[in-house]
Short mmCIF file of C-alpha atoms and ligand atoms in Angstrom, two decimals:
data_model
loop_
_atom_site.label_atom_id
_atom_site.label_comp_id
_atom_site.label_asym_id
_atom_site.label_seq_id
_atom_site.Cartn_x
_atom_site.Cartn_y
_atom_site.Cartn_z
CA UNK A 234 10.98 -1.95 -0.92
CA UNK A 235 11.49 -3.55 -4.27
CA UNK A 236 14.39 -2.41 -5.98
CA UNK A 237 16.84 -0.73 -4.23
CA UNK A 238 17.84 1.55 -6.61
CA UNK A 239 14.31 2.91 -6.85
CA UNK A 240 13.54 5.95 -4.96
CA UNK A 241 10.24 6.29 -4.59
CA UNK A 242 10.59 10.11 -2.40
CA UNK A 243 12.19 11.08 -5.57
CA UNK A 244 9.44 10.32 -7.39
CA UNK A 245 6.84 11.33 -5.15
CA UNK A 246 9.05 15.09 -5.09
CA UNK A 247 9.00 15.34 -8.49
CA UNK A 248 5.12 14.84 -8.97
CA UNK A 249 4.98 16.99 -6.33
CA UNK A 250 7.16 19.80 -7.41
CA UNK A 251 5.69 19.69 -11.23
CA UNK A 252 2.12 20.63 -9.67
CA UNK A 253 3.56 23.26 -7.44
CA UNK A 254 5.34 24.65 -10.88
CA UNK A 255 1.98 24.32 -12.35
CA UNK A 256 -0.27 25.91 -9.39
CA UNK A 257 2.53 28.50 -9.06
CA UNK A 258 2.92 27.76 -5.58
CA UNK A 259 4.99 29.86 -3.68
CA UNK A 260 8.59 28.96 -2.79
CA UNK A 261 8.10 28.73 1.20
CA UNK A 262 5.43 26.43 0.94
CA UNK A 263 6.94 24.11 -1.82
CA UNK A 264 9.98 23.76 0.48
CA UNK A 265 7.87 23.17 3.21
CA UNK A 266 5.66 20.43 1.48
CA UNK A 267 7.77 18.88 -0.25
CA UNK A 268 9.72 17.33 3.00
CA UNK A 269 7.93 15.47 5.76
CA UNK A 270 7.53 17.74 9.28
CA UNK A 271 9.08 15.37 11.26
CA UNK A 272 10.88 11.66 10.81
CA UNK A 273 11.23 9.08 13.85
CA UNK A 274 13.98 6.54 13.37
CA UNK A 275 15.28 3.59 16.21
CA UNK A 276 16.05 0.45 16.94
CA UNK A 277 14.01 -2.38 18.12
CA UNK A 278 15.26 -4.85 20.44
CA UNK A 279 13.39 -7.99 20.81
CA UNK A 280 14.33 -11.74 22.47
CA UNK A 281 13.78 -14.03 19.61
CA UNK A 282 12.28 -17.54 20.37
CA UNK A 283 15.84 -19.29 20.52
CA UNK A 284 17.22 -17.30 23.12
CA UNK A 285 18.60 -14.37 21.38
CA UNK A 286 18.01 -11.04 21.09
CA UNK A 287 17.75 -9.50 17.19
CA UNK A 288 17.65 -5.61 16.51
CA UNK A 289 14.86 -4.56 14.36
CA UNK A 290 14.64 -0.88 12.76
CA UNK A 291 12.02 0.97 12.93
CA UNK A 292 10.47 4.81 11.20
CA UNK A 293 7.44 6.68 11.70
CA UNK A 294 7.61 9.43 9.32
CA UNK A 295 4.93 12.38 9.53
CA UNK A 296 4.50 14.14 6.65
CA UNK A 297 2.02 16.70 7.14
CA UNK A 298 -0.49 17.71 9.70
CA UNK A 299 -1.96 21.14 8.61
CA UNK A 300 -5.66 19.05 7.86
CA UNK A 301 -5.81 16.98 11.14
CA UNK A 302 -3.58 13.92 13.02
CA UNK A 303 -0.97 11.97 10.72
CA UNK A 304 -2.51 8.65 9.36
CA UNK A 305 -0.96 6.02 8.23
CA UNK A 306 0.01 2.19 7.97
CA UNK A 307 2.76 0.67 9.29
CA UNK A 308 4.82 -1.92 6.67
CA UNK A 309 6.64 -5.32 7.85
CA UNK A 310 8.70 -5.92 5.02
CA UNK A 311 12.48 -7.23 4.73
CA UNK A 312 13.56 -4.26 2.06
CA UNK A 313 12.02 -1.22 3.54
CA UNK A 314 13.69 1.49 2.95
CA UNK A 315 13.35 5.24 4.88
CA UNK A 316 13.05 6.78 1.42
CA UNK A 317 10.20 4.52 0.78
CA UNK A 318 8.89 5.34 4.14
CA UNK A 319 8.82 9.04 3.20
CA UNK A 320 7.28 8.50 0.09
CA UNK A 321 4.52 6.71 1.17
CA UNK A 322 3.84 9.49 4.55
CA UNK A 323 3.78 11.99 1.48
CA UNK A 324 1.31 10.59 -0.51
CA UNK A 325 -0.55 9.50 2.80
CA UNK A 326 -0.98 13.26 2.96
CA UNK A 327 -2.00 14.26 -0.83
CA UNK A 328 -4.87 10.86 -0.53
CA UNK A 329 -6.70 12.38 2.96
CA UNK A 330 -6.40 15.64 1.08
CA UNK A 331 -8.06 14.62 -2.17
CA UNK A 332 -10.65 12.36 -0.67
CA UNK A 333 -11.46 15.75 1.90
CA UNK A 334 -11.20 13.73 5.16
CA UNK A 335 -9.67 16.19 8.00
CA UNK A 336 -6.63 14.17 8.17
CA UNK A 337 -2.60 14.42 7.40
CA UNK A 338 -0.17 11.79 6.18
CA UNK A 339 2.27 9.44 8.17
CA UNK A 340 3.65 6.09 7.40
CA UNK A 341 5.77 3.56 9.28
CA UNK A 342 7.47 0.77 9.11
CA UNK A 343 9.98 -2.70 10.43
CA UNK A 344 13.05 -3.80 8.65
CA UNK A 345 11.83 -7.25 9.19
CA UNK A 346 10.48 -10.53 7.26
CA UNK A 347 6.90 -11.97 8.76
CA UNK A 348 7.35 -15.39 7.17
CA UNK A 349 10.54 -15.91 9.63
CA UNK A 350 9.07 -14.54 12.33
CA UNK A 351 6.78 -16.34 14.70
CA UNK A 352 3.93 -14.67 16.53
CA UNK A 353 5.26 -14.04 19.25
CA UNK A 354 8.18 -12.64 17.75
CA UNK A 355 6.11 -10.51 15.84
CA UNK A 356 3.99 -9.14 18.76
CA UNK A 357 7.72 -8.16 20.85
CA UNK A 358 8.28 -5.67 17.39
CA UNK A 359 4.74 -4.23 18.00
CA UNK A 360 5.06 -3.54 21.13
CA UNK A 361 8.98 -2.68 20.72
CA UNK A 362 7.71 -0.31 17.97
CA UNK A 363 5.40 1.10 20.32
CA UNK A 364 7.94 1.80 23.20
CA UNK A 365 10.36 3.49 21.19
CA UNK A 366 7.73 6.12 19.48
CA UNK A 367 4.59 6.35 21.41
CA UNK A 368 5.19 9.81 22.65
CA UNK A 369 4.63 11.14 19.07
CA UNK A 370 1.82 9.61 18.45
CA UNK A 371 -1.44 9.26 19.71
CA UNK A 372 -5.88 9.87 18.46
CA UNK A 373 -5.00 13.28 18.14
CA UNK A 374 -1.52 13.28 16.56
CA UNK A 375 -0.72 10.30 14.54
CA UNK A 376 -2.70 7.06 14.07
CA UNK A 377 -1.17 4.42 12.81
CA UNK A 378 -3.00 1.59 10.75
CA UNK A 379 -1.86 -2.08 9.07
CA UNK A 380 -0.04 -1.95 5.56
CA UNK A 381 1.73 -4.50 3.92
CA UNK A 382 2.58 -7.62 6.02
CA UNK A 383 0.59 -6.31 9.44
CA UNK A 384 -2.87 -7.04 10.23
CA UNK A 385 -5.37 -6.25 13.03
CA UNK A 386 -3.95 -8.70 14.92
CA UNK A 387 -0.42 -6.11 14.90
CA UNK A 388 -2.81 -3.39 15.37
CA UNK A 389 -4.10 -4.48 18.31
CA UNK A 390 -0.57 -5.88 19.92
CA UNK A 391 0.41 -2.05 19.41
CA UNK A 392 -2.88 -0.55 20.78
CA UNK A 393 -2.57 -2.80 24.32
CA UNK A 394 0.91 -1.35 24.31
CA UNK A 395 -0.42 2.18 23.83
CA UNK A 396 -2.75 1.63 26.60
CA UNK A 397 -0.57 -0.11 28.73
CA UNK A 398 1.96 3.15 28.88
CA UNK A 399 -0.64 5.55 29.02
CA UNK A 400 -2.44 3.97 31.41
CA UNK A 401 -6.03 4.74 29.87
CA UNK A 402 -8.35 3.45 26.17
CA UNK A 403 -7.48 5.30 23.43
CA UNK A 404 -9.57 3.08 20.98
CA UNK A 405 -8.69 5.55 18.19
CA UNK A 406 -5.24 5.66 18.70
CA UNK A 407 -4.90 3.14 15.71
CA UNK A 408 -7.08 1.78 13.19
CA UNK A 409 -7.32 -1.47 11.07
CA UNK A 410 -8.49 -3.32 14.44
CA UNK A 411 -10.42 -6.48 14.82
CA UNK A 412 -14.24 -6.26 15.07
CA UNK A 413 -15.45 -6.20 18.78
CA UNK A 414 -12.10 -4.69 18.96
CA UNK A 415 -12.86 -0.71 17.95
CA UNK A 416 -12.52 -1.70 14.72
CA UNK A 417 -15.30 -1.09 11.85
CA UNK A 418 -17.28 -3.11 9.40
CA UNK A 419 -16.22 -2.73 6.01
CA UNK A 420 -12.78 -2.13 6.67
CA UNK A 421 -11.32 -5.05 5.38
CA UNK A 422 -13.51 -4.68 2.11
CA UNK A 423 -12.93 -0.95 2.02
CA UNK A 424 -9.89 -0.43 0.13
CA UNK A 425 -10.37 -2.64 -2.36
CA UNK A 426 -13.69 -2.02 -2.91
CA UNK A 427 -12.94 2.00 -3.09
CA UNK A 428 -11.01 1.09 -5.80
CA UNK A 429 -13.58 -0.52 -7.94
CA UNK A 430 -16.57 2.46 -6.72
CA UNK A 431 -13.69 4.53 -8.81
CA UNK A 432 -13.38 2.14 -11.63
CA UNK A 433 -16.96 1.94 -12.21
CA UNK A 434 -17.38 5.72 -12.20
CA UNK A 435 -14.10 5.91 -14.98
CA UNK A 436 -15.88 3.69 -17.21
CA UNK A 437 -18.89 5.31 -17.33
CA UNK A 438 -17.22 8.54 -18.10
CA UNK A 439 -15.41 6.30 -21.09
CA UNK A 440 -18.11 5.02 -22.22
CA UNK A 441 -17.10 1.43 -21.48
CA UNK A 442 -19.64 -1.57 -19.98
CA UNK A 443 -17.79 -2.94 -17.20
CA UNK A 444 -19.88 -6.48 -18.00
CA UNK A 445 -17.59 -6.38 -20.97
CA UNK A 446 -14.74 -5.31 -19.39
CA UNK A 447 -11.42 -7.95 -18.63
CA UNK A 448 -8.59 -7.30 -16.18
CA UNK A 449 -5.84 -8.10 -15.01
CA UNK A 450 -4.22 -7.94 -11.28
CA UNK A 451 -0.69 -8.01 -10.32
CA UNK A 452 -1.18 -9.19 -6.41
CA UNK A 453 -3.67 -10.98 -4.51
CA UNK A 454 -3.92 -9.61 -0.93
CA UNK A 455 -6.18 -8.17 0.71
CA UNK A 456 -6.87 -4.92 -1.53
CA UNK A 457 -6.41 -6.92 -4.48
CA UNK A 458 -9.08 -9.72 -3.70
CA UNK A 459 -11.88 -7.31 -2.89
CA UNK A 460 -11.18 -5.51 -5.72
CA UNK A 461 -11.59 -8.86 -7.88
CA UNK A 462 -14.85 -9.54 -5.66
CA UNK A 463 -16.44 -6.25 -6.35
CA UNK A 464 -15.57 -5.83 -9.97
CA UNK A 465 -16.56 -9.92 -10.85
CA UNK A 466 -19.89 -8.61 -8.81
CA UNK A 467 -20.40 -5.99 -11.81
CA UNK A 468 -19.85 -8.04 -14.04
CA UNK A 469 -16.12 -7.55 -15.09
CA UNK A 470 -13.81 -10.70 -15.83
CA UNK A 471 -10.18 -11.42 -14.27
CA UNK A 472 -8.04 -13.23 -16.59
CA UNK A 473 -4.53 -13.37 -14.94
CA UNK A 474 -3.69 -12.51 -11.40
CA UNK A 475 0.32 -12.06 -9.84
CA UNK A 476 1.39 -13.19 -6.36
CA UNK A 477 4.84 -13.65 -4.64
CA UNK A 478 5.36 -17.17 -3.90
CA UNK A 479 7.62 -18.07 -0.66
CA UNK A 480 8.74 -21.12 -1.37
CA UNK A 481 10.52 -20.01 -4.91
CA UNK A 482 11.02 -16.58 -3.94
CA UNK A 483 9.71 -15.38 -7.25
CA UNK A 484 6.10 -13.81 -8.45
CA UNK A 485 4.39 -15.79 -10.31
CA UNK A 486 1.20 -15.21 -12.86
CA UNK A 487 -1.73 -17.17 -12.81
CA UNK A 488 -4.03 -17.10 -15.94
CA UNK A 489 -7.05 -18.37 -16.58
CA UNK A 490 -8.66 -17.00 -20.30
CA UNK A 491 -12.66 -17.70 -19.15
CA UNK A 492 -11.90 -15.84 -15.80
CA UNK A 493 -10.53 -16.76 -12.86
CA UNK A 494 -12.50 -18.29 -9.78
CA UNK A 495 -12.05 -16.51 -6.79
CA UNK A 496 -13.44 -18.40 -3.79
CA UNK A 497 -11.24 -21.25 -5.40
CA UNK A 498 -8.42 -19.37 -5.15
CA UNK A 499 -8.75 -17.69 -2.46
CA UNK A 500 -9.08 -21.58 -0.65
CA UNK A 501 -5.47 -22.01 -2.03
CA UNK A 502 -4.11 -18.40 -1.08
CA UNK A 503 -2.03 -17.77 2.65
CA UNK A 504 -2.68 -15.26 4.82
CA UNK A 505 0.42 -13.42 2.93
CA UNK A 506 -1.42 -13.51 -0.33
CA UNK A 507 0.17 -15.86 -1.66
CA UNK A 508 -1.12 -18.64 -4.14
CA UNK A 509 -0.19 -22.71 -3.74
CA UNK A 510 1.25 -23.00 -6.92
CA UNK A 511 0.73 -26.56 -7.53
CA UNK A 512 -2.97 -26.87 -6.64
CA UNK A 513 -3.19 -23.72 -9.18
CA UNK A 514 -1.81 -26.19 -11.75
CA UNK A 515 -3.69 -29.01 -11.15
CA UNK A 516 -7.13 -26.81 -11.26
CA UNK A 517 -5.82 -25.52 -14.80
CA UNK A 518 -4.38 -22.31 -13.90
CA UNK A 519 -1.69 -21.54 -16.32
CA UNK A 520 1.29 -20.42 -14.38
CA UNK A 521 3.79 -17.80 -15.68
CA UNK A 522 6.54 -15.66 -14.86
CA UNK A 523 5.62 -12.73 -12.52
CA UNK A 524 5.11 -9.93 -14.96
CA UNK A 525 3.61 -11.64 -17.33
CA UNK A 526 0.20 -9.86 -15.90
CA UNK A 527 1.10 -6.96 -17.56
CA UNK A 528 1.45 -8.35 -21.02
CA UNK A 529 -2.17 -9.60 -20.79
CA UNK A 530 -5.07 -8.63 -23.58
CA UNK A 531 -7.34 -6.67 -21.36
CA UNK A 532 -8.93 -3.40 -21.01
CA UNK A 533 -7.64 -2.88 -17.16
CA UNK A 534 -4.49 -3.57 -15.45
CA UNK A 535 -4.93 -3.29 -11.46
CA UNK A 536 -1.14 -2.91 -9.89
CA UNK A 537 -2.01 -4.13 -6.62
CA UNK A 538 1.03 -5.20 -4.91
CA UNK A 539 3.42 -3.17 -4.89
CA UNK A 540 5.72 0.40 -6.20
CA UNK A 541 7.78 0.61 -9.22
CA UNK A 542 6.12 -2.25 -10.95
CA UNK A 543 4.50 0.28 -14.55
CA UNK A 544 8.33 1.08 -15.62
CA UNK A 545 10.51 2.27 -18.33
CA UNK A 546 11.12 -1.49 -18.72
CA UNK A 547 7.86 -3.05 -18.41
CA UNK A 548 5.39 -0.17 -19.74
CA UNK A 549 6.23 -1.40 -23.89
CA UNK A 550 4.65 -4.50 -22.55
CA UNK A 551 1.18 -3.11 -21.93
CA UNK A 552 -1.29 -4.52 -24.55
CA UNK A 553 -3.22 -1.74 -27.25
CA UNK A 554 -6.34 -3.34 -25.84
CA UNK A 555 -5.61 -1.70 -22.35
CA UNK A 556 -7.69 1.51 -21.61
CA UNK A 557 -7.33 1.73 -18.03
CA UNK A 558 -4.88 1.80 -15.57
CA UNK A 559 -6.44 1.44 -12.55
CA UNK A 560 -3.40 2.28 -9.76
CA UNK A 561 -4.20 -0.08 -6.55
CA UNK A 562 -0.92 -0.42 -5.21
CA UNK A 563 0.87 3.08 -3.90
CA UNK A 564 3.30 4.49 -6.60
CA UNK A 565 3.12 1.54 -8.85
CA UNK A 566 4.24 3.55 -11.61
CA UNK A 567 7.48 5.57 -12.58
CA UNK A 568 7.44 8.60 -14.08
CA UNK A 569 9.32 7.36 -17.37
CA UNK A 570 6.37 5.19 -17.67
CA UNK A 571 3.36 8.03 -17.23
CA UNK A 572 4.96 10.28 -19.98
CA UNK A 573 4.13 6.50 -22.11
CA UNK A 574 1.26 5.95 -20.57
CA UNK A 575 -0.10 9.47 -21.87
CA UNK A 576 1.30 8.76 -25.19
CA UNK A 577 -0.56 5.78 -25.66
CA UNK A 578 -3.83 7.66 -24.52
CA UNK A 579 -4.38 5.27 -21.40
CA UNK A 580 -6.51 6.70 -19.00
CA UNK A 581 -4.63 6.30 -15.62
CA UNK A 582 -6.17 6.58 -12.16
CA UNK A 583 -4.05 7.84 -9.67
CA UNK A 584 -2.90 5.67 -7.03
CA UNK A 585 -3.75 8.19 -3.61
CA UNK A 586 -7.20 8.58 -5.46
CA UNK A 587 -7.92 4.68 -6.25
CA UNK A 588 -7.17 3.34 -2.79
CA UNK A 589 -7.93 6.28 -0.56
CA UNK A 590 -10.90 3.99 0.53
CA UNK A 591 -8.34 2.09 3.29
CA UNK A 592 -7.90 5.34 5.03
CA UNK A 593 -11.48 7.14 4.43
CA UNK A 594 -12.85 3.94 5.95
CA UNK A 595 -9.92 3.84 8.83
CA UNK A 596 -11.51 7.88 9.46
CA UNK A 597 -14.76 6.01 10.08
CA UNK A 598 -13.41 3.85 12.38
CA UNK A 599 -12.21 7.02 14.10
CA UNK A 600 -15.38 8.75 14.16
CA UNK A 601 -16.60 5.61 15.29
CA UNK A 602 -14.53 4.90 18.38
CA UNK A 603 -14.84 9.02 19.42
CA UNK A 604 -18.71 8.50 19.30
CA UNK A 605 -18.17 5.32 21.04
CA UNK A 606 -20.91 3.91 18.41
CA UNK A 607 -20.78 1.53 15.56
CA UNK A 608 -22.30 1.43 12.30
CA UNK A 609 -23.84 -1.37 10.39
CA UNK A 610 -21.37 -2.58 7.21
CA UNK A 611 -23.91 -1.06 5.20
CA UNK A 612 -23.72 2.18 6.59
CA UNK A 613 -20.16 2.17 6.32
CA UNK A 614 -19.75 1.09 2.46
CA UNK A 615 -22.82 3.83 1.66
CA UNK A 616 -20.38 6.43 3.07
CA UNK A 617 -17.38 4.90 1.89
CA UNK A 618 -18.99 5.05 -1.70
CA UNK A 619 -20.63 8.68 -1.58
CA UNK A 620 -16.91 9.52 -0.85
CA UNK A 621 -15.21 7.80 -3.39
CA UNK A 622 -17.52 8.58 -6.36
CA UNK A 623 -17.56 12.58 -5.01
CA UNK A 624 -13.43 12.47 -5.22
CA UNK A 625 -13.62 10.50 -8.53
CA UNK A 626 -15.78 12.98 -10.45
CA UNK A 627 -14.54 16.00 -8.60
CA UNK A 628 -10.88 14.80 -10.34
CA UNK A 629 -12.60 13.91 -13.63
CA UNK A 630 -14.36 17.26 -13.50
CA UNK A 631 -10.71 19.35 -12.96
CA UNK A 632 -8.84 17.34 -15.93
CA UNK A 633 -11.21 18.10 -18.33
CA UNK A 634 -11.79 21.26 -17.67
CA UNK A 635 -7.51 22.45 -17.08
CA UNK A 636 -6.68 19.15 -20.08
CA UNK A 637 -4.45 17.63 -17.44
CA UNK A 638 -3.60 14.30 -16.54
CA UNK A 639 -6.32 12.55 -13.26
CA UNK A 640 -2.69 12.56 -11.56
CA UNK A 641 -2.44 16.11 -12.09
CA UNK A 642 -5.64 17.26 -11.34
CA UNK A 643 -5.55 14.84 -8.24
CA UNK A 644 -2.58 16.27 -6.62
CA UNK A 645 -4.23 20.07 -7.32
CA UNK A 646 -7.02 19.15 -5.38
CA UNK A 647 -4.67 18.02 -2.76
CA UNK A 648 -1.98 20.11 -2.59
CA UNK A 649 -3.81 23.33 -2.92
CA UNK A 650 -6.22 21.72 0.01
CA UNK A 651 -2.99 21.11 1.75
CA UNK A 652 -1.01 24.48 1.17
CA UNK A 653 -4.00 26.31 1.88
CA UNK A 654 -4.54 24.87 5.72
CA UNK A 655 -0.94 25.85 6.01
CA UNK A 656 -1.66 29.06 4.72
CA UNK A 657 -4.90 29.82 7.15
CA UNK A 658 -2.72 28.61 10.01
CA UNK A 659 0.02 30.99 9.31
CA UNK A 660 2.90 28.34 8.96
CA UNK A 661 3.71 29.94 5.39
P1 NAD B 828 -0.93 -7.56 1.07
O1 NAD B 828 0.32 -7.77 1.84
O2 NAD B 828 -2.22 -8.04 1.61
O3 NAD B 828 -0.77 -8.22 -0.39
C1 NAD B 828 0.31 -7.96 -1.21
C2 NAD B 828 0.20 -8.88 -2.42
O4 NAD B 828 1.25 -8.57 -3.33
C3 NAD B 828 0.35 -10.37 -2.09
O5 NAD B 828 -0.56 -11.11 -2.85
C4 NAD B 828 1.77 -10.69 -2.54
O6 NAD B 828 1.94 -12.03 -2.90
C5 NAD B 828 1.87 -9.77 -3.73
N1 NAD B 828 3.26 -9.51 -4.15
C6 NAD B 828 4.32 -9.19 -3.38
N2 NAD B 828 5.42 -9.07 -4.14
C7 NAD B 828 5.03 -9.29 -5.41
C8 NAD B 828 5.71 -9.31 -6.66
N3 NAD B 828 6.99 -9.04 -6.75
N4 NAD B 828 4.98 -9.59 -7.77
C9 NAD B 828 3.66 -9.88 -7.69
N5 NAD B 828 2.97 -9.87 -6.55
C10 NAD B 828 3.66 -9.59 -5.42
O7 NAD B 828 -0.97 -6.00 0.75
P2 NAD B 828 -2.24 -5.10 0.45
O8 NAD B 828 -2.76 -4.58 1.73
O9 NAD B 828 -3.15 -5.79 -0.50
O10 NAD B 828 -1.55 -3.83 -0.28
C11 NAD B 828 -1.20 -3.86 -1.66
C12 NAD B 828 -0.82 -2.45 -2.11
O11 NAD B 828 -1.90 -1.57 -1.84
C13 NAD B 828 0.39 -1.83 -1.40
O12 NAD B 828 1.04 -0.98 -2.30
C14 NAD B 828 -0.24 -1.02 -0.29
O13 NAD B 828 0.58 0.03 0.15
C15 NAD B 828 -1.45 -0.50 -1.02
N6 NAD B 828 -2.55 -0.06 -0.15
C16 NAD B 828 -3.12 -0.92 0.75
C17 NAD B 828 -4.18 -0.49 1.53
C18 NAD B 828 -4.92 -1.39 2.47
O14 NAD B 828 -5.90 -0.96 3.06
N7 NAD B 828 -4.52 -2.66 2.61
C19 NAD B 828 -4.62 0.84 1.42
C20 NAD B 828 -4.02 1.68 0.50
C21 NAD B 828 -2.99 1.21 -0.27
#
């Protein structure tokens, strides 16, 4: 996705094999992690609304499964690309690992743009998607869950699908799905509320007041708004948040200095995440050019939209006044840019640690719909947060103590976690 010349499995190797040259890892098992197990790729047919039939690709990409089942979401998105795909199943498998759920990594995807696509249309590449790779998956091989541009509604065209072939309920063949549905409470806060549980932990350990705190977002979906909600309900201030607008097709910045208002925006946002950019205006929203929400004066900047965005490029654009990089979106920044990022003594916290909260709370859902029992919202955020803040601090507590980087120490935790299950199970 995003720029096509940016490989995001090369960067995900390369973190990957500087921790294995750091734990010493053996050579077997850094060949073996370093690749995904297995990678599913085929072609969607589906009768469009105007009588013709279109051809849609599709991946499911399985990383690892030492820990437990693949998990993973499954990405709509017109520039998906298999190296993305890869990437993301990777780092699917380092987040379950560092967050100690018992589960691997998988992602998926569709070659395909929502915004052209009419429901119906949408629910044939579900179910198409379904046909062509259901034998792999399944509650006790790979679950599948939303991502970027798929929903619960998706989720739940795919799990009737599922059901349909196998002829039985699997409710935790997928997660991510409506309420009344299998699906859990809290889910739809979880991620980007996980996020913020982490934040709030970091600046403790910095010694910072979150009430005095500013930041600023680059997306407003759904990890990004709860993530706004939950740090405005500390206390913190948004100046400046980034959305893709459809009609321009261009990102575009909106700023206000006092703090933005989010039920008012969210009143003007699409189910895409998108802001109207003229009612923006009108309610005194300044509106800039896409990145301009990195050049902000805060003390956070929340990437939560999409990879590649914290670059050689844009990373001399980041503000002295910025002490946290809070990493909401996966691999939002390049490597180029963490060597700077170091440099200028920003404390970074690693993407697969800051949003593990989609997938802990998609385990939940899991647990749920094996018990065949459901817990109250409350229950599920308590758990959610006893999670997070136990991953944060058991991070924190590892780069201290070895003076590495969070990334670092988070992708120890998880790739010794990882390399060890191989290990007990005698695949290296
Ligand atoms: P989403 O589709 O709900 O929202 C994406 C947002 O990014 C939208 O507001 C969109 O307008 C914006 N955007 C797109 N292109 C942009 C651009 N060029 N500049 C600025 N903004 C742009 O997606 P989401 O679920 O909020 O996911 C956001 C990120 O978080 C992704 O990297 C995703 O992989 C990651 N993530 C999501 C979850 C989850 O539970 N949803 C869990 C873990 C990680």
């Amino acid at each position: 996705m995003g720029d096509q010349s940016f490989n995001a499995f090369e960067l995900a190797q390369k973190q990957f094999d500087a921790v294995a040259e750091k734990l010493g890892l053996d050579e077997a098992t850094r060949e073996f992690l370093r690749q995904p197990m297995r990678e599913y790729y085929f072609s969607i047919p589906v009768k469009m609304d105007d009588g013709s039939t279109r051809v849609f690709r599709g991946s499911r990409v399985q990383h690892n499964d030492a820990r437990g089942p693949n998990k993973g979401g499954i990405r709509f998105h017109p520039q998906e690309t298999d190296n993305t795909v890869r990437a993301l199943s990777m780092w699917m498998t380092w987040k379950c690992a560092v967050v100690d759920i018992p589960l691997g990594g998988g992602k998926g995807g569709v070659v395909c743009d929502p915004h052209h696509l009419s429901q119906r249309e949408q629910e044939n590449i579900c179910r198409g998607w379904i046909r062509q790779v259901w034998k792999n998956l399944g509650p006790l091989t790979d679950v599948p869950a939303p991502d970027v541009m798929t929903s619960s509604q998706h989720m739940l065209w795919m799990l009737d699908e599922y059901e349909t072939l196998r002829g039985e309920k699997y409710p935790g063949f997928i997660t991510g799905k409506p309420l009344g549905m299998g699906g859990s409470l809290g889910r739809t806060e979880a991620t980007g509320f996980g996020v913020i549980y982490v934040l709030r932990e970091a600046l403790k350990t910095l010694n910072l007041d979150i009430t005095k705190c500013k930041a600023s977002v680059q997306g407003f979906g759904n990890v990004a708004q709860y993530a706004i909600r939950l740090f405005q309900e500390y206390g913190g201030t948004v100046t400046c948040v980034a959305c893709w607008d459809q009609a321009d097709k261009v990102a575009y910045s909106y700023k206000k200095e006092e703090g933005i208002d989010l039920e008012f925006l969210l009143s003007i946002t699409n189910r895409y995440g998108g802001i109207d950019k003229a009612k923006a205006q009108a309610a005194g929203y300044e509106v800039l050019p896409g990145n301009a929400w990195i050049e902000e004066e805060v003390d956070i900047l929340i990437p939560a939209a999409l990879e590649n965005q914290v670059n050689a490029e844009t990373v001399g654009q980041i503000k002295p006044s910025v002490k946290v990089l809070l990493e909401a979106a996966n691999g939002p920044t390049t490597l180029e840019a963490d060597a700077q990022l170091k440099e200028k003594n920003i404390f970074v916290i690693p993407d697969f640690l800051t949003n593990a909260g989609g997938v802990t709370c998609s385990y939940f859902e899991q647990v749920q719909c094996n018990i065949n029992f459901y817990w109250s919202k409350v229950e599920v955020l308590h758990r959610l947060e006893e999670k997070m803040v136990a991953a944060f601090h058991a991070v924190d507590q590892l780069a201290k103590s070895k003076e590495v980087t969070m990334r670092d120490a988070a992708y120890m935790i998880a790739i010794q976690r990882v390399a060890e299950a191989c290990r007990l199970r005698g695949w290296v």
